[in-house]
Tab-separated table of C-alpha atoms and ligand atoms in Angstrom:
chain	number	residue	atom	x	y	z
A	1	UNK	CA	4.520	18.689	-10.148
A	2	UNK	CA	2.672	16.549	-7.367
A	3	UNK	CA	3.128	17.614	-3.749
A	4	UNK	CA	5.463	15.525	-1.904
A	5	UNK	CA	2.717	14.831	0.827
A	6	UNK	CA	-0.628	14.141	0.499
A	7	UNK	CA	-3.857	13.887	2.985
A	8	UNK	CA	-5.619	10.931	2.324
A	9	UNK	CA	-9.334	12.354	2.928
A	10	UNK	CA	-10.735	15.609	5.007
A	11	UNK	CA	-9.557	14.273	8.279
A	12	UNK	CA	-6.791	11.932	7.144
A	13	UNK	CA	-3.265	11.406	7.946
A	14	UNK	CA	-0.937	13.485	5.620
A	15	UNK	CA	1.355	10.569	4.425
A	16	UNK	CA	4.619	10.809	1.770
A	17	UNK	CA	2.968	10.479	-1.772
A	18	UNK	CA	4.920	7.621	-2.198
A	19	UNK	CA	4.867	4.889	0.373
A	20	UNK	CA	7.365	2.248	0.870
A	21	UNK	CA	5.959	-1.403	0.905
A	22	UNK	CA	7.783	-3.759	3.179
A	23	UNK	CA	6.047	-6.949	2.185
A	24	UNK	CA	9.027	-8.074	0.405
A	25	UNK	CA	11.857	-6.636	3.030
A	26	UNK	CA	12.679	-10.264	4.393
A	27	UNK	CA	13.902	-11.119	1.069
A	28	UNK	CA	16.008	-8.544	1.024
A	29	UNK	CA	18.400	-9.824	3.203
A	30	UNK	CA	19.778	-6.691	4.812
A	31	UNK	CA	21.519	-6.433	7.729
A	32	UNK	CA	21.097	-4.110	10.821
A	33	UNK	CA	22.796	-1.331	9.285
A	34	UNK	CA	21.155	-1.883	5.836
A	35	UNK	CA	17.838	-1.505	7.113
A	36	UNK	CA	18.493	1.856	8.776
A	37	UNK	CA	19.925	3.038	5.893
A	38	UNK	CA	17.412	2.064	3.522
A	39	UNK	CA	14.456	3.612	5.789
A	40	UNK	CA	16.996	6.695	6.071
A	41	UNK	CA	17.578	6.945	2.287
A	42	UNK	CA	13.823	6.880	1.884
A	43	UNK	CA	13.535	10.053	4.385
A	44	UNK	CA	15.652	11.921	2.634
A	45	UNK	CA	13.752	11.521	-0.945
A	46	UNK	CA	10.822	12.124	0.848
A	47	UNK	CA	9.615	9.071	1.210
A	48	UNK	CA	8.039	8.791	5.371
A	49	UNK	CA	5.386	6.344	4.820
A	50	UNK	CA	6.442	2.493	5.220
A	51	UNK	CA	3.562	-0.039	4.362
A	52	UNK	CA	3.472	-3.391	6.694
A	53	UNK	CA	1.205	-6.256	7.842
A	54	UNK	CA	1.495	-8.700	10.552
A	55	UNK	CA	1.815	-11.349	8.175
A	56	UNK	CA	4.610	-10.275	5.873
A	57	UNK	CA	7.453	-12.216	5.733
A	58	UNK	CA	5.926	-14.976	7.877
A	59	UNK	CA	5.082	-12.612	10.092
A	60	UNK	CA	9.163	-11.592	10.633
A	61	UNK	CA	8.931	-8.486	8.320
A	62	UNK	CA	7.517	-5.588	11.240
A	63	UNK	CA	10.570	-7.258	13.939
A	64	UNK	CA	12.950	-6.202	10.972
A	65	UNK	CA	11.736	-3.253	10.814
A	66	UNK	CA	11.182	-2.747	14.422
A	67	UNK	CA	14.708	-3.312	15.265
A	68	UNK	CA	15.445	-0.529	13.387
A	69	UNK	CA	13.729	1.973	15.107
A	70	UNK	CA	15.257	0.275	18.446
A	71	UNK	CA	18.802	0.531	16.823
A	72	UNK	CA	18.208	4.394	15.629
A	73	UNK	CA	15.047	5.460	17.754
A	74	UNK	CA	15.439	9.067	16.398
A	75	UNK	CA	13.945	7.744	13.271
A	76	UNK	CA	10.859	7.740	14.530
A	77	UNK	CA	9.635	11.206	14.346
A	78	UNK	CA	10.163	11.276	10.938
A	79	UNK	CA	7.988	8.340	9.646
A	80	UNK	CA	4.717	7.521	9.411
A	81	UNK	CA	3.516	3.819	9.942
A	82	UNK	CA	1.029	1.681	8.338
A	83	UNK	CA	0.148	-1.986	9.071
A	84	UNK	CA	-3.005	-4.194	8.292
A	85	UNK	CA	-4.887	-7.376	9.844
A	86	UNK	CA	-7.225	-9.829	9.447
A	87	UNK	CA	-5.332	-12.723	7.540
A	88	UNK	CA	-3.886	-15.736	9.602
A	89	UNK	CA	-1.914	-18.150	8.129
A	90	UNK	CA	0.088	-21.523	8.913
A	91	UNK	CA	2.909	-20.738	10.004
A	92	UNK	CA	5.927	-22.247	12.193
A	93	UNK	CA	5.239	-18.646	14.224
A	94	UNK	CA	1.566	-19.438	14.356
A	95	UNK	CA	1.038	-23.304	15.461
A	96	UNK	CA	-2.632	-22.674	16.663
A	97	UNK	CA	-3.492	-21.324	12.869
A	98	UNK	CA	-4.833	-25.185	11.345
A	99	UNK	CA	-5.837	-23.226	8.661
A	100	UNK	CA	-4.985	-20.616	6.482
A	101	UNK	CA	-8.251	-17.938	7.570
A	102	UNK	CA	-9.849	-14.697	7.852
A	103	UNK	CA	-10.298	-13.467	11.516
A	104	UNK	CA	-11.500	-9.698	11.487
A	105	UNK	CA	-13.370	-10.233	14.999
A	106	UNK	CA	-12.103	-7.829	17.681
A	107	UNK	CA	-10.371	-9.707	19.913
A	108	UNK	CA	-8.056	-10.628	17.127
A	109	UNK	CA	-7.920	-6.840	15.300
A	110	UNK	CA	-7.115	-5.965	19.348
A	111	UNK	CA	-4.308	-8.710	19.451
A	112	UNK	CA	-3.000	-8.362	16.493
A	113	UNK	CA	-2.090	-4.358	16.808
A	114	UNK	CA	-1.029	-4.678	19.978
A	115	UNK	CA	1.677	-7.213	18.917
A	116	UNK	CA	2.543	-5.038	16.055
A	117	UNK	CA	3.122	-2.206	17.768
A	118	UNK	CA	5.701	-4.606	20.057
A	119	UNK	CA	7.137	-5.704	16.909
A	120	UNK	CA	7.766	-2.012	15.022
A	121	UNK	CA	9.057	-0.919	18.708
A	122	UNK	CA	6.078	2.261	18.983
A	123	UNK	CA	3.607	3.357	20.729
A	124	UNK	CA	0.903	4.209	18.278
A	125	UNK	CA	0.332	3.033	14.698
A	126	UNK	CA	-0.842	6.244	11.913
A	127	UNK	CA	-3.113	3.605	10.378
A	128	UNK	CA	-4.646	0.357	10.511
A	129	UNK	CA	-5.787	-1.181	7.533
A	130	UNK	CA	-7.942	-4.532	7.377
A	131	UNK	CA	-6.405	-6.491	4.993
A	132	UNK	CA	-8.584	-8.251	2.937
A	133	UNK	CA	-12.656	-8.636	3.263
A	134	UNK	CA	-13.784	-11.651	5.432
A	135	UNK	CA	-17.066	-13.548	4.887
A	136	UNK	CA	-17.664	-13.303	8.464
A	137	UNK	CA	-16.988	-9.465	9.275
A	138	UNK	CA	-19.057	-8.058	11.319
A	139	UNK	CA	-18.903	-4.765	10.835
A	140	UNK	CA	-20.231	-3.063	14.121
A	141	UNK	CA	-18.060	-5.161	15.754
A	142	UNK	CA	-14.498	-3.850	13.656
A	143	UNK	CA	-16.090	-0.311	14.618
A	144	UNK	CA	-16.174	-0.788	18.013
A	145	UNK	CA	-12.594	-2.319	17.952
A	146	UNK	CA	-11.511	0.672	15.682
A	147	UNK	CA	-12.633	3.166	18.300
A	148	UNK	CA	-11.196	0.942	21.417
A	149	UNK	CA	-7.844	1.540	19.684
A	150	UNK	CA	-8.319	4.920	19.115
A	151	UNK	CA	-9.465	5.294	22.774
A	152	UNK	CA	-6.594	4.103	23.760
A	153	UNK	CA	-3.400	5.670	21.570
A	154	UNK	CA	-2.934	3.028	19.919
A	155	UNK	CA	-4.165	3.579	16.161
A	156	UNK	CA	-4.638	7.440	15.047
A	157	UNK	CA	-6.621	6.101	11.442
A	158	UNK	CA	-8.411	3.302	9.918
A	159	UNK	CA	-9.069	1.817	6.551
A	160	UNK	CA	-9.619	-1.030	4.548
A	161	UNK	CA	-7.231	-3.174	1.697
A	162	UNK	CA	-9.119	-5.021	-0.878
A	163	UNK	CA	-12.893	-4.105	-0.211
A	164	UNK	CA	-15.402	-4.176	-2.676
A	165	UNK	CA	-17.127	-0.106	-2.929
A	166	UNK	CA	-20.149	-1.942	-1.073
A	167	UNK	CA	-18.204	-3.308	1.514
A	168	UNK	CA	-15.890	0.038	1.830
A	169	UNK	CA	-19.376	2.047	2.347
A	170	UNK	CA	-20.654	-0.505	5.268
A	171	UNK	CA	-17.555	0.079	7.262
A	172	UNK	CA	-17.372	3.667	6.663
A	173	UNK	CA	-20.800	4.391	7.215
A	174	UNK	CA	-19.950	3.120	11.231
A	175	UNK	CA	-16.519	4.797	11.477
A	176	UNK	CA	-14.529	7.332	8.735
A	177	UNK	CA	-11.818	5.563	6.691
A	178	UNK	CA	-9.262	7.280	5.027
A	179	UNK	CA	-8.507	4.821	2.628
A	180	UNK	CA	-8.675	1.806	0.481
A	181	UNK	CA	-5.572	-0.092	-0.108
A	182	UNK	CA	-5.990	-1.731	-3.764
A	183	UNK	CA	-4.421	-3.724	-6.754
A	184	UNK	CA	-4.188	-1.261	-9.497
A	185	UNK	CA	-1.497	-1.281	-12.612
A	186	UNK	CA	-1.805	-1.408	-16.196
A	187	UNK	CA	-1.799	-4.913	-15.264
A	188	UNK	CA	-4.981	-4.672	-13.330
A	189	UNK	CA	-7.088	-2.179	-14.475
A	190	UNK	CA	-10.365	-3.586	-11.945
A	191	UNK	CA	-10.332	-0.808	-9.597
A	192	UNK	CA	-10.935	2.200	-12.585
A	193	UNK	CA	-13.758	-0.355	-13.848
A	194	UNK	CA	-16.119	-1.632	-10.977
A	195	UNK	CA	-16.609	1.575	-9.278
A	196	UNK	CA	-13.751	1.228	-6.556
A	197	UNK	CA	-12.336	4.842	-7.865
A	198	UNK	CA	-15.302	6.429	-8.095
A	199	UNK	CA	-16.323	5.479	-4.613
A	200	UNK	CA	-13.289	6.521	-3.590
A	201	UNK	CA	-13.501	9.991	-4.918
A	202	UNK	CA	-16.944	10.337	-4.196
A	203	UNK	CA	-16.497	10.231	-0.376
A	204	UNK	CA	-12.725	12.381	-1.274
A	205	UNK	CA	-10.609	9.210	-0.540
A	206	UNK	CA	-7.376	8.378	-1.472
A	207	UNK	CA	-6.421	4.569	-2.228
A	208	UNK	CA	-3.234	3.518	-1.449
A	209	UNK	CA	-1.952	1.489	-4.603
A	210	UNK	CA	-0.418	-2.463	-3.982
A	211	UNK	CA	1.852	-3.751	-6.781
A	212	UNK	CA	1.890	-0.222	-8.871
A	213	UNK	CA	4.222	-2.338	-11.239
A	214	UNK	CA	2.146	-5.887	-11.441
A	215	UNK	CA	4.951	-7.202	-8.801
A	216	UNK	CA	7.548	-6.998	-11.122
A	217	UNK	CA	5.730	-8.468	-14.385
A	218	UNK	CA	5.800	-5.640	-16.201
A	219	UNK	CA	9.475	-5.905	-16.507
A	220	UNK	CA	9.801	-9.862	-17.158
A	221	UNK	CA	11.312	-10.275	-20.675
A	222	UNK	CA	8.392	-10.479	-23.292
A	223	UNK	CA	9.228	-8.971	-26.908
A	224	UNK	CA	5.664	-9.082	-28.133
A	225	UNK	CA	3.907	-7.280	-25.383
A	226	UNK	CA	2.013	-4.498	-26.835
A	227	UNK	CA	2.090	-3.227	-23.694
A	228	UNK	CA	6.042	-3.184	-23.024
A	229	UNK	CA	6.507	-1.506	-26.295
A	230	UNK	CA	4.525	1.051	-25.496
A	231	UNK	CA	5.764	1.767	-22.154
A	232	UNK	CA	9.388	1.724	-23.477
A	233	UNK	CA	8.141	4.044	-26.457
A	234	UNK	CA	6.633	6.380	-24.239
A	235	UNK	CA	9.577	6.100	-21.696
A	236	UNK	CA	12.060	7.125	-24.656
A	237	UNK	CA	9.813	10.383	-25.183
A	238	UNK	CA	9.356	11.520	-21.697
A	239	UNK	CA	13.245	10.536	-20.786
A	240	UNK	CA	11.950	8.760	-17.541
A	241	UNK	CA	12.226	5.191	-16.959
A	242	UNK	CA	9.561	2.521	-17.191
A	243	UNK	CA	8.814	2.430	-13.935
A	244	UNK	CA	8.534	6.512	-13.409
A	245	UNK	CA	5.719	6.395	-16.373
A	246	UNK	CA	3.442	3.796	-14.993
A	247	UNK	CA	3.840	5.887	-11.051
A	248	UNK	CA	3.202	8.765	-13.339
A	249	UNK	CA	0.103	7.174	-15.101
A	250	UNK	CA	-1.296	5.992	-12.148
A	251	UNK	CA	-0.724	9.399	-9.710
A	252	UNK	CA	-2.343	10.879	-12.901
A	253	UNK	CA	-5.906	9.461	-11.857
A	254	UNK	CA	-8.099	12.541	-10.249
A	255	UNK	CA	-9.178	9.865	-6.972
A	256	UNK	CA	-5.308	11.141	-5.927
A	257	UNK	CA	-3.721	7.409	-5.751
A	258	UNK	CA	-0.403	6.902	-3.358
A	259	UNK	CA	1.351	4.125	-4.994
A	260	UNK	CA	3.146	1.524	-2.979
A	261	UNK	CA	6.971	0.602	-3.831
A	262	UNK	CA	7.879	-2.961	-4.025
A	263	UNK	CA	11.544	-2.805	-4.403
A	264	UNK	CA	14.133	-2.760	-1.627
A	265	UNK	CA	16.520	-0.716	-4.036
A	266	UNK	CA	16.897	2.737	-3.790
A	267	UNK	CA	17.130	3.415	-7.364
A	268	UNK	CA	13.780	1.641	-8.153
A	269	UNK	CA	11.940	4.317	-4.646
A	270	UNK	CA	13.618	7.182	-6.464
A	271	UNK	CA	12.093	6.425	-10.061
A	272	UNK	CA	8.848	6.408	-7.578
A	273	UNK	CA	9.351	10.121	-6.284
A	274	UNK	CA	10.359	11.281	-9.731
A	275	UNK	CA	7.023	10.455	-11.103
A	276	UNK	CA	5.876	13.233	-9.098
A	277	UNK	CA	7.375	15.645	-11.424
A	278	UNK	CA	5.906	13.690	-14.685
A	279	UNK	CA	2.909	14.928	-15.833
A	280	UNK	CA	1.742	12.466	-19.195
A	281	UNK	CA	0.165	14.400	-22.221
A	282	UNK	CA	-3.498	12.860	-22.057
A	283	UNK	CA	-3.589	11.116	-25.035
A	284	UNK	CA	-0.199	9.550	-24.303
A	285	UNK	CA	-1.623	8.911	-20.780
A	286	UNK	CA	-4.835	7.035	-23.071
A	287	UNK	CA	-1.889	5.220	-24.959
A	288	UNK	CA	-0.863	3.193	-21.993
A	289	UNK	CA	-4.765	3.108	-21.061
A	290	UNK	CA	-5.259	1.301	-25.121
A	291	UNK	CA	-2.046	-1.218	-24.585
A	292	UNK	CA	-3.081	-2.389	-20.987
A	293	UNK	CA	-6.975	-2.708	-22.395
A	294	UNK	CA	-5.720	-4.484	-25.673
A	295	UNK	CA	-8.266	-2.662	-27.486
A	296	UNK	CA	-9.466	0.855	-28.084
A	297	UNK	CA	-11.240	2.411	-24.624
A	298	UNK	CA	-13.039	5.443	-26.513
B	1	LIG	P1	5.630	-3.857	-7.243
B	1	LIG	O1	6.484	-2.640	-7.262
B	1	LIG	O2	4.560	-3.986	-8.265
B	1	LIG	O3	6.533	-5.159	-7.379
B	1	LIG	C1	7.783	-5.263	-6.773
B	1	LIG	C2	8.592	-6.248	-7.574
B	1	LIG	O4	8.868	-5.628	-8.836
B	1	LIG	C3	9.898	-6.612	-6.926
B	1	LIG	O5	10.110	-8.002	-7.089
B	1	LIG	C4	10.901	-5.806	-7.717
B	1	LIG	O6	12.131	-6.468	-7.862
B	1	LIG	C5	10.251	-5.692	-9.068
B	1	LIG	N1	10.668	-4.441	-9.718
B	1	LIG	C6	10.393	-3.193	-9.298
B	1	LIG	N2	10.959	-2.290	-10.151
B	1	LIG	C7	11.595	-2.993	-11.081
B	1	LIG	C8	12.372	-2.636	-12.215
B	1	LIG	N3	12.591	-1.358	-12.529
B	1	LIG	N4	12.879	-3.621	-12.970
B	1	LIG	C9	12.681	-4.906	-12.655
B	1	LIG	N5	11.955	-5.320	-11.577
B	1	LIG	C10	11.412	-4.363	-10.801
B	1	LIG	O7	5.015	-3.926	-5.793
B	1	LIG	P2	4.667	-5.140	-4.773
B	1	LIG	O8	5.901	-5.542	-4.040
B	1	LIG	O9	3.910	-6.209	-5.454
B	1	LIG	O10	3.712	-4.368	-3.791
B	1	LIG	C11	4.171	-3.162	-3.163
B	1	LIG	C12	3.728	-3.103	-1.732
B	1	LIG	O11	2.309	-3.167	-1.681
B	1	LIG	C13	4.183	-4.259	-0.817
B	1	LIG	O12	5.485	-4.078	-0.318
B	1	LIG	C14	3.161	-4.186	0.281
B	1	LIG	O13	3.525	-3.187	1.203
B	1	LIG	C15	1.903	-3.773	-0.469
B	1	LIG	N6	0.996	-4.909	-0.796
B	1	LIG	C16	-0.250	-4.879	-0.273
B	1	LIG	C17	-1.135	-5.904	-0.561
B	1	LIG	C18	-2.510	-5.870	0.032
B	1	LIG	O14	-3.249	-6.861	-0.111
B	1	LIG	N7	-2.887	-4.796	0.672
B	1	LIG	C19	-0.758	-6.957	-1.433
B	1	LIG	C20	0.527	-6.939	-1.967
B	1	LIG	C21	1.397	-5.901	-1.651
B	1	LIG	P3	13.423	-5.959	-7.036
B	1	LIG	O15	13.140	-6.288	-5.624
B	1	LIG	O16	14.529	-6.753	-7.635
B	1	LIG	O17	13.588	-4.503	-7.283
């Protein structure tokens, strides 16, 4: 049994071992009332940590959500709130963007948290995540723009999403990071391959795991995936569902992953927290490891 809550590295935040991802929550198309719900429902499994960016949902997403907290301010207290930046895109919200672009300079990381706090309606963010590497990061600069918002109350941890091990090290080796927010399923194995885990581990890290369930693929219809057979095989045997074995598999890894949900249904969050009570036999945890590889790993 995995602890409900989790400290992402020595002198990280302690965040819900399951964190709910709010890329998608535009989609969803939930009202007022919906919303609150759903971040309510989420409390009361256990799940406090919600995932945003500035950008998600054409940059509408964090207003959603920050209505929310207007509409039930209570709620507050009881979550902890993530949100990245670094990525600008076209957009009819952005008209000075003429190009879809990295900007990790500080006047932008500055901007852009200020606005998000605005947006989620608070006055400090738990972290702040860079969202994906930029050719032209600097990265004294994003340390000194790191510190400016912790100066000021405005950011209480930092981290990175999609850096290399090499690039993870520069940045941390100017200001701590308590995590690395990466693609990892048995759809993408890269991170367990290049070294991003063992960095990770190395310096007592947790990553924070994006599309735990390869956005949905590993559910699209396909009778001759190895892989699906296996998953529902092993599902059978452990009585879970799919989707509890691979949150399962991937909590299993000793670098102490958080996976990410993707779903705005409750049913899909709570298969999430079960995981934390499914521990996988090793070789059945090497089965899934064998399918997702398409060959024999040992
Ligand atoms: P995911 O859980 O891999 O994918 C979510 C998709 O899978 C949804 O379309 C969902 O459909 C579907 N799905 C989930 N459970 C299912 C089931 N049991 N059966 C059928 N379909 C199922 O996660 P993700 O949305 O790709 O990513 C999760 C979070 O990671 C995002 O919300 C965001 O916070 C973060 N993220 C970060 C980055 C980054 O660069 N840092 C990139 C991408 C995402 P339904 O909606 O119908 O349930």
């Amino acid at each position: 049994m995995l602890s409900p809550r989790l400290s992402l590295s020595r002198h990280g935040p302690s965040f819900s071992r399951i964190v709910a991802g709010m890329w998608r929550l535009a989609d969803w198309n939930l009202s007022l009332a919906e919303r609150i719900r759903l971040i309510e429902q989420c409390i009361e499994l256990g799940v406090t940590t919600f995932d945003h960016a500035d950008i998600y949902g054409d940059y509408q997403c964090q207003q959603l959500f920050g209505a929310a907290l207007q509409q039930a301010p209570a709620l507050k207290q009881q979550i902890q709130l993530v949100s990245k930046c670094g990525i600008k895109l076209t957009s009819s919200h952005r008209l000075e963007h003429r190009i879809k672009h990295y900007d990790t300079s500080a006047a932008h990381i500055l901007a852009s948290t200020e606005r998000t706090l605005a947006e989620l309606q608070v006055e400090t963010l738990d972290l702040l995540l860079i969202h994906r590497p930029d050719p032209l990061m600097d990265y004294d600069e994003m340390a000194r723009a790191f510190e400016t918002l912790r100066a000021a109350g405005k950011v209480r941890h930092f981290g990175v999403s999609n850096f290399t091990p090499l690039q993870f090290e520069a940045l941390n080796s100017r200001i701590e990071l308590v995590t690395n927010q990466v693609e990892f399923s048995p759809l993408q194995l890269s991170a367990l391959q290049d070294g991003q885990f063992d960095t990770l581990q190395r310096h007592g890290v947790a990553p924070m795991i994006w599309s735990a369930l390869g956005g949905g693929l590993l559910f699209r219809h396909n009778d001759t995936s190895p892989l699906q057979a296996v998953l529902a095989q092993l599902a059978a045997q452990y009585g879970s569902s799919v989707a509890s074995l691979v949150y399962a598999w991937i909590m299993q890894l000793p670098c102490r992953p958080l996976p990410l949900t993707g779903s705005g249904r409750i049913e899909v969050i709570r298969d999430a927290v079960a995981a934390c009570s499914l521990s996988l036999e090793r070789q059945d945890w090497y089965r899934i490891l064998q399918a997702a590889c398409g060959h024999e790993v040992a």
